[in-house]
Coordinates of C-alpha atoms in Angstrom, one line a residue:
M590 CA 16.6 -3.8 -31.8
F591 CA 18.7 -2.6 -29.0
H592 CA 21.8 -0.1 -28.9
L593 CA 24.3 0.7 -26.3
N594 CA 24.7 3.5 -24.1
K595 CA 27.3 5.8 -22.6
Q596 CA 30.0 4.8 -24.6
S597 CA 32.2 5.8 -27.8
G598 CA 34.6 5.0 -30.2
H599 CA 36.4 2.0 -30.4
E600 CA 35.4 0.8 -26.6
L601 CA 31.9 1.0 -28.4
F602 CA 33.1 -0.9 -31.3
F603 CA 34.5 -3.9 -29.7
F604 CA 32.2 -4.1 -26.4
E605 CA 29.2 -4.5 -29.1
L606 CA 31.3 -6.9 -31.0
F607 CA 32.2 -9.2 -28.3
S608 CA 28.8 -9.0 -26.9
S609 CA 27.2 -9.8 -30.3
L610 CA 29.3 -13.0 -30.8
K611 CA 29.0 -14.3 -27.0
T612 CA 25.1 -13.9 -27.5
I613 CA 25.1 -15.8 -30.9
I614 CA 27.2 -19.0 -29.4
L615 CA 25.0 -18.8 -26.0
F616 CA 21.9 -19.1 -28.3
C617 CA 22.9 -21.4 -30.5
F618 CA 24.3 -23.9 -27.8
L619 CA 20.9 -23.7 -25.6
S620 CA 18.6 -23.7 -29.0
N621 CA 20.1 -27.1 -30.2
S622 CA 19.8 -28.3 -26.7
G623 CA 15.9 -28.0 -27.1
K624 CA 15.7 -26.9 -23.5
Y625 CA 14.4 -23.6 -24.2
K626 CA 12.5 -23.8 -27.6
K627 CA 9.2 -22.5 -26.2
N628 CA 10.7 -19.2 -25.3
T629 CA 10.2 -16.5 -27.4
Y630 CA 13.1 -14.3 -26.7
S631 CA 14.6 -12.1 -29.8
M632 CA 18.7 -12.1 -30.3
G633 CA 18.8 -8.7 -28.5
E634 CA 16.8 -10.2 -25.2
L635 CA 19.6 -12.7 -24.5
R636 CA 22.1 -10.3 -23.6
H637 CA 22.4 -8.4 -20.2
A638 CA 19.2 -6.6 -20.2
G639 CA 20.5 -3.8 -17.7
S640 CA 23.2 -2.5 -20.4
Y641 CA 20.4 -1.8 -23.1
Q642 CA 17.6 0.6 -24.1
F643 CA 14.8 0.0 -26.1
M644 CA 14.7 1.8 -29.8
E645 CA 11.5 3.7 -30.4
P646 CA 8.4 2.2 -30.6
S647 CA 6.4 2.0 -34.0
Y648 CA 3.2 3.9 -32.4
K649 CA 2.3 7.2 -30.6
A650 CA 2.3 7.0 -26.9
E651 CA -0.6 8.0 -24.9
D652 CA -0.5 10.8 -22.5
T653 CA -2.7 8.7 -19.7
F654 CA 0.0 6.3 -18.0
F655 CA -2.9 3.8 -17.4
P656 CA -6.6 3.6 -17.3
K657 CA -8.5 5.7 -14.6
D658 CA -9.5 3.5 -11.6
H659 CA -9.0 5.1 -8.1
V660 CA -9.6 1.5 -6.4
K661 CA -6.6 0.3 -8.3
T662 CA -4.4 3.4 -7.0
F663 CA -5.8 4.1 -3.5
W664 CA -6.6 0.5 -2.4
E665 CA -5.2 -2.4 -4.1
D666 CA -1.7 -0.8 -4.8
E667 CA -1.8 0.8 -1.6
L668 CA -2.3 -2.1 0.4
L669 CA 0.5 -4.0 -1.2
Q670 CA 2.7 -1.2 -0.6
F671 CA 2.0 -1.0 3.2
A672 CA 2.2 -5.0 3.1
V673 CA 6.1 -5.0 1.8
R674 CA 7.0 -1.6 3.2
S675 CA 8.7 -3.2 6.1
S676 CA 10.5 -6.0 4.5
I677 CA 11.6 -3.7 1.8
K678 CA 13.0 -1.0 3.8
K679 CA 15.2 -3.8 5.8
L680 CA 16.6 -4.8 2.5
V681 CA 17.2 -1.5 1.0
Q682 CA 19.4 -0.9 4.5
K683 CA 21.1 -3.9 3.8
K684 CA 22.1 -3.2 0.4
Q685 CA 23.3 0.5 1.2
K686 CA 25.4 -1.0 3.9
E687 CA 27.4 -3.0 1.5
N688 CA 27.3 -0.2 -0.7
K689 CA 25.1 -1.8 -3.7
R690 CA 22.1 -1.0 -5.4
L691 CA 19.1 -3.4 -5.9
R692 CA 18.0 -5.7 -8.5
I693 CA 14.6 -6.5 -9.2
L694 CA 12.7 -9.5 -11.9
E695 CA 9.1 -8.5 -12.2
F696 CA 7.0 -11.9 -13.7
G697 CA 3.7 -10.4 -15.5
S698 CA 5.0 -7.0 -16.0
K699 CA 2.1 -6.1 -18.4
L700 CA 2.2 -2.3 -18.9
G701 CA 5.3 -1.7 -16.3
E702 CA 3.1 -0.5 -13.2
G703 CA 5.0 -2.6 -11.1
Y704 CA 7.8 -0.2 -11.3
D705 CA 5.6 2.6 -9.6
V706 CA 4.3 0.2 -7.1
L707 CA 7.5 -0.6 -5.4
T708 CA 9.4 2.7 -5.8
K709 CA 6.8 4.8 -4.6
I710 CA 6.4 3.1 -1.2
K711 CA 6.5 6.3 1.2
K712 CA 9.4 6.3 3.9
D713 CA 6.5 8.2 6.2
H714 CA 3.0 7.7 4.9
A715 CA 1.8 10.7 7.2
C716 CA 4.5 13.3 6.4
L717 CA 3.1 16.7 5.1
Q718 CA 6.5 18.1 3.8
L719 CA 6.6 19.3 0.3
Q720 CA 9.1 16.7 -1.2
V721 CA 8.0 13.0 -0.7
E722 CA 10.6 10.7 0.4
Y723 CA 10.5 7.1 -0.8
I724 CA 12.1 4.0 0.6
L725 CA 13.2 2.2 -2.7
S726 CA 14.4 5.4 -4.7
E727 CA 15.0 5.2 -8.5
D728 CA 18.6 6.1 -7.8
S729 CA 18.7 2.4 -5.5
I730 CA 18.0 0.6 -8.3
E731 CA 20.8 -1.1 -10.3
L732 CA 18.0 -3.0 -12.7
F733 CA 14.5 -3.4 -13.0
L734 CA 13.6 -6.2 -15.5
G735 CA 10.2 -6.8 -16.4
L736 CA 8.8 -9.9 -18.1
D737 CA 5.5 -10.5 -19.9
T738 CA 4.3 -12.8 -22.7
D739 CA 3.0 -10.2 -24.9
H740 CA 4.9 -8.5 -27.1
Q741 CA 2.7 -5.1 -27.6
R742 CA 2.6 -4.8 -23.8
I743 CA 6.2 -5.2 -23.5
E744 CA 6.7 -2.6 -26.4
K745 CA 4.3 0.0 -24.4
A746 CA 6.0 -0.9 -21.0
N747 CA 9.2 0.3 -22.6
E748 CA 7.5 3.7 -23.9
L749 CA 5.8 4.3 -20.7
T750 CA 8.9 3.6 -18.5
R751 CA 11.3 5.4 -21.2
H752 CA 12.5 8.0 -18.3
K753 CA 13.4 5.4 -16.0
K754 CA 16.8 4.7 -16.8
H755 CA 17.0 1.3 -14.8
A756 CA 13.9 -0.1 -16.3
R757 CA 13.8 -2.9 -18.9
F758 CA 10.6 -5.2 -20.3
I759 CA 11.5 -8.1 -22.1
R760 CA 8.9 -10.3 -24.2
T761 CA 9.3 -14.1 -23.0
D762 CA 7.3 -17.3 -21.8
Y763 CA 8.3 -18.1 -18.3
S764 CA 6.1 -21.3 -18.3
E765 CA 8.9 -23.5 -18.5
G766 CA 11.1 -21.5 -15.3
M767 CA 13.5 -18.5 -15.9
G768 CA 15.1 -19.8 -18.9
L769 CA 17.9 -17.7 -20.0
F770 CA 17.9 -15.3 -17.5
K771 CA 19.0 -18.1 -15.0
E772 CA 22.0 -18.2 -16.8
V773 CA 22.9 -14.6 -18.1
E774 CA 21.7 -12.4 -14.9
A775 CA 23.0 -12.0 -11.6
P776 CA 20.9 -12.8 -8.5
F777 CA 17.9 -10.5 -8.1
D778 CA 17.1 -9.1 -4.5
I779 CA 13.4 -8.9 -5.1
Y780 CA 11.0 -11.6 -7.5
F781 CA 7.8 -9.7 -7.9
S782 CA 4.7 -10.8 -9.6
R783 CA 1.2 -9.2 -9.4
E784 CA -2.7 -9.6 -9.8
G785 CA -2.0 -13.3 -10.2
A786 CA -0.1 -13.7 -13.1
I787 CA 2.0 -16.7 -12.0
S788 CA -1.4 -18.3 -11.1
E789 CA -1.7 -18.5 -14.9
L790 CA 0.8 -21.6 -14.7
T791 CA -0.4 -25.0 -14.2
I792 CA 0.9 -26.2 -10.8
Y793 CA 3.9 -28.2 -12.5
E794 CA 5.0 -25.1 -14.3
L795 CA 4.7 -22.8 -11.2
R796 CA 6.7 -25.3 -9.0
D797 CA 9.2 -25.1 -11.8
L798 CA 9.7 -21.4 -11.9
M799 CA 9.7 -21.1 -7.8
K800 CA 12.7 -23.6 -7.8
D801 CA 14.4 -21.2 -10.5
M802 CA 14.1 -18.6 -8.4
I803 CA 14.9 -19.9 -5.0
E804 CA 18.2 -21.8 -7.0
H805 CA 18.9 -18.1 -8.4
A806 CA 18.2 -16.1 -5.6
A807 CA 20.8 -14.7 -3.3
S808 CA 20.4 -15.1 0.8
D809 CA 17.7 -12.4 2.2
S810 CA 16.3 -12.0 -1.4
L811 CA 12.4 -11.7 -1.4
L812 CA 9.6 -13.1 -3.5
I813 CA 6.7 -11.0 -3.7
L814 CA 3.9 -12.6 -5.5
D815 CA 0.0 -12.6 -5.8
F816 CA -1.7 -15.9 -5.9
K817 CA -5.6 -15.8 -7.2
G818 CA -7.6 -16.6 -4.2
K819 CA -9.6 -19.5 -4.1
Y820 CA -12.7 -18.1 -2.1
A821 CA -12.6 -14.9 -3.6
I822 CA -16.4 -13.8 -4.7
L823 CA -15.6 -13.9 -8.5
H824 CA -13.5 -16.5 -8.4
S825 CA -15.9 -19.5 -6.8
F826 CA -17.9 -19.2 -10.1
L827 CA -14.6 -19.9 -11.9
L828 CA -13.4 -23.1 -10.0
D829 CA -14.4 -25.6 -12.7
H830 CA -13.5 -23.9 -15.6
S831 CA -11.0 -21.3 -15.6
E832 CA -7.0 -20.4 -16.6
F833 CA -6.2 -19.8 -13.1
T834 CA -4.7 -21.9 -10.5
F835 CA -6.7 -20.8 -7.3
W836 CA -5.2 -21.1 -3.8
T837 CA -6.3 -20.8 0.0
G838 CA -3.4 -19.4 2.5
T839 CA -3.3 -22.8 3.8
E840 CA -2.3 -24.3 0.4
I841 CA 0.1 -21.4 0.0
Q842 CA 1.9 -22.3 3.3
Q843 CA 2.1 -26.1 2.5
F844 CA 3.3 -25.3 -0.9
F845 CA 6.2 -23.2 0.4
K846 CA 6.8 -25.7 2.8
S847 CA 7.3 -28.6 0.2
L848 CA 9.5 -26.1 -1.8
E849 CA 11.5 -25.7 1.4
E850 CA 11.9 -29.3 1.8
E851 CA 13.2 -30.1 -1.9
T852 CA 15.6 -27.1 -2.5
G853 CA 17.0 -27.3 0.7
V854 CA 16.6 -23.2 1.4
Q855 CA 15.0 -21.7 4.2
L856 CA 11.8 -19.9 3.3
E857 CA 10.1 -17.5 5.6
I858 CA 6.5 -16.5 5.2
L859 CA 6.6 -13.0 6.2
R860 CA 3.2 -12.0 5.4
L861 CA -0.1 -13.6 3.8
M862 CA -2.6 -11.0 2.9
D863 CA -5.8 -11.2 1.1
R864 CA -6.1 -8.1 -1.3
S865 CA -9.6 -6.8 -2.9
I866 CA -12.0 -9.2 -1.1
L867 CA -15.2 -7.1 -1.7
I868 CA -14.3 -4.7 -4.5
A869 CA -13.0 -7.6 -6.9
S870 CA -12.7 -5.9 -10.7
S871 CA -15.4 -7.3 -12.9
Q872 CA -13.4 -7.9 -16.0
E873 CA -11.9 -11.2 -14.4
N874 CA -15.1 -12.6 -14.6
R875 CA -17.1 -11.3 -17.5
Q876 CA -20.1 -13.9 -16.9
Y877 CA -21.2 -13.1 -13.3
G878 CA -18.7 -9.6 -13.1
H879 CA -22.0 -7.7 -13.6
L880 CA -23.4 -8.9 -10.0
F881 CA -20.6 -6.8 -8.2
K882 CA -19.6 -4.2 -10.7
H883 CA -21.6 -1.6 -8.7
I884 CA -19.6 -2.2 -5.9
R885 CA -16.3 -1.0 -7.5
Q886 CA -18.0 1.7 -9.4
A887 CA -19.4 3.3 -5.9
V888 CA -15.9 2.8 -4.5
N889 CA -14.1 4.5 -7.2
S890 CA -16.7 7.4 -7.2
L891 CA -15.9 7.9 -3.3
F892 CA -12.5 9.2 -4.6
E893 CA -13.5 11.1 -7.6
F894 CA -13.2 14.8 -7.5
N895 CA -16.4 16.9 -7.0
I896 CA -19.2 14.1 -7.3
R897 CA -21.1 12.5 -4.4
T898 CA -21.8 9.0 -4.2
D899 CA -25.0 7.7 -3.8
L900 CA -24.0 5.7 -0.4
Q901 CA -27.0 3.4 -0.8
K902 CA -25.6 1.8 -3.3
L903 CA -22.3 0.5 -1.3
I904 CA -24.9 -1.3 1.2
L905 CA -24.1 -4.9 0.6
K906 CA -26.6 -8.0 0.8
P907 CA -25.4 -11.2 2.2
E908 CA -26.9 -13.5 -0.4
M909 CA -24.9 -11.5 -2.9
F910 CA -22.0 -13.7 -2.1
P911 CA -21.8 -17.4 -2.6
N912 CA -21.7 -19.9 0.5
T913 CA -18.7 -22.1 0.6
S914 CA -19.7 -24.6 3.2
Q915 CA -17.3 -23.9 5.1
A916 CA -18.2 -22.2 8.5
K917 CA -15.0 -20.1 8.9
I918 CA -14.9 -18.6 5.4
D919 CA -18.7 -18.1 5.5
H920 CA -18.3 -16.5 9.0
F921 CA -15.1 -14.2 8.0
F922 CA -17.4 -13.2 4.9
Q923 CA -20.8 -12.2 7.1
E924 CA -18.7 -10.3 9.5
L925 CA -16.5 -8.3 6.9
I926 CA -19.7 -7.2 5.2
S927 CA -21.6 -6.6 8.7
W928 CA -19.0 -4.2 9.6
W929 CA -18.7 -2.7 5.9
N930 CA -22.7 -2.2 6.0
L931 CA -22.2 -0.3 9.5
I932 CA -19.7 2.1 8.2
I933 CA -21.9 2.8 5.2
Q934 CA -25.2 3.4 7.5
Y935 CA -23.3 5.4 9.8
A936 CA -22.0 7.6 7.1
I937 CA -25.8 8.1 5.7
K938 CA -27.2 9.1 9.6
R939 CA -24.2 11.2 10.2
F940 CA -24.4 13.0 6.7
E941 CA -28.0 14.0 8.0
Q942 CA -27.6 14.9 11.8
P943 CA -25.2 14.9 14.9
L944 CA -24.4 11.3 15.8
P945 CA -21.4 10.5 18.5
P946 CA -20.1 7.2 17.5
K947 CA -19.5 6.4 21.0
E948 CA -23.4 6.3 21.3
L949 CA -23.5 3.3 18.7
R950 CA -24.6 -0.2 20.5
E951 CA -21.8 -2.5 21.2
W952 CA -19.2 0.2 20.7
D953 CA -16.8 -1.3 22.5
N954 CA -17.0 -4.3 20.6
F955 CA -15.9 -2.8 17.6
P956 CA -12.7 -3.3 15.6
Q957 CA -10.5 -0.9 16.5
A958 CA -10.3 -0.1 12.9
I959 CA -13.7 0.6 12.7
Q960 CA -13.6 3.0 15.9
F961 CA -10.8 4.8 14.4
G962 CA -12.6 5.3 11.3
L963 CA -16.1 6.5 12.9
L964 CA -14.4 9.0 15.4
T965 CA -12.2 10.7 12.5
L966 CA -15.4 11.0 10.1
D967 CA -17.4 12.5 12.9
R968 CA -14.5 14.7 13.6
L969 CA -13.8 15.6 10.3
I970 CA -17.5 16.6 9.9
K971 CA -17.8 18.6 12.5
D972 CA -14.9 20.4 12.0
N973 CA -15.3 21.4 7.9
E974 CA -19.0 21.4 7.4
W975 CA -18.8 25.1 8.0
I976 CA -16.5 25.5 4.9
A977 CA -18.2 27.2 1.9
Y978 CA -15.7 26.6 -0.6
G979 CA -15.8 23.2 -2.8
D980 CA -17.7 20.3 -2.5
V981 CA -16.5 19.3 1.0
R982 CA -18.6 16.2 1.1
A983 CA -17.5 14.9 -2.1
N984 CA -13.9 16.0 -2.0
L985 CA -13.0 15.4 1.9
L986 CA -15.3 13.3 3.6
E987 CA -16.1 10.7 1.1
P988 CA -12.2 9.9 0.3
H989 CA -12.1 9.0 4.4
I990 CA -15.5 6.6 3.7
G991 CA -13.3 4.9 1.1
Y992 CA -10.1 4.5 3.6
M993 CA -12.1 3.3 6.0
L994 CA -13.4 0.5 4.0
R995 CA -9.8 -0.2 2.7
S996 CA -8.6 -0.5 6.7
L997 CA -11.4 -2.6 7.5
E998 CA -10.0 -5.2 4.8
F999 CA -6.6 -4.8 5.8
E1000 CA -7.1 -5.1 9.4
L1001 CA -9.8 -8.2 9.4
Q1002 CA -8.5 -10.2 6.6
Q1003 CA -6.8 -13.2 7.5
G1004 CA -5.0 -14.4 4.4
L1005 CA -7.5 -17.3 3.9
G1006 CA -8.0 -16.8 0.3
C1007 CA -11.0 -14.7 0.1
G1008 CA -9.6 -11.8 -1.9
Q1009 CA -9.6 -11.5 -5.6
N1010 CA -5.5 -11.6 -4.8
L1011 CA -3.5 -13.5 -2.0
S1012 CA -0.2 -11.7 -1.3
V1013 CA 2.6 -13.4 -0.1
I1014 CA 6.0 -11.9 1.3
V1015 CA 8.6 -15.0 1.4
Q1016 CA 12.3 -14.3 2.5
L1017 CA 15.0 -16.6 1.4
K1018 CA 18.2 -17.8 4.1
K1019 CA 20.8 -19.7 2.1

């Protein structure tokens, strides 16, 4: 299933022979112990993943890396990048001083999108230079190892990232912990999981997996994890019948506190962030997803080239969202919806006629993200409405509205568990 790279002659033969014998002995020992019976490793997967590349898959790769979804690219993934930028930058600097490269382990890697999410974090998001510099370059990675339970996704992930020399994806069941990877792999610097993949585990399976991560990690390692938010607009329909475990921000804090007491390792929560609060993916809830599908479609349209968006479709009605009977949560949703609608209503009026933002009622009480966004939109319209080439509204102004809405979520979120994903960044101190 695998073959070794960058060696030849007798060295290749003896290295391959030694590795094979070592693998067979280790596999037989652990299999007989019964500890890892549920895991689905193949023989080649038991060896050091960083030394192997996968053979050509049995299908033809698609030209398109991932399905087109502007919200995922420009909203969900970029917000995660904003959240982790500072922590990863410090970690990279530390490894550079030690003349070492980073090792990253992802749980629930799917098609391998997480590799690009981490390696495409810009050093300076506002830079205008021709070549963009990234905080975590591919050259600073020793190994990016992705784990997923689905064989077809793993096969496709390896094909789609075939030119990424340090990326490897392996099929395994991590519901019983890290398994053999805790034994054969050196500590990782980042333990990573996106879009609630680990929320598919039961609370007991998750606790065992987290304990394995904490035990395996080195000091200053980061845990960058997405949990499913309990109060997310679609999750509220699923609480009593779902394969996911849902979380509030308070429950996450208590969970890591208990892990800290149990393991004796200091776990510092660096950030707790709700992501995708009003634009959740309808695929996650096919029964009720149609109620909210138009929101994501309309936001996607804001980023679409040469397509003008019907902004009326972005007006939100409070009754669309469930009442949680918790004052703090309900107030948060009502406030967020109110500011969201204000942005859309201003944009509709501003496209029709001049309307200085500072003349809006209660301007001085607007959140800073709202003030900055409205002032910028007004300025963009005044500076560019004379342009006669291309569709200025569709290609310049509407994307800014999308970014305004994204900034609103980023600035107002409180890590309560109101997002489709509740992102947690934890640093270990051993």
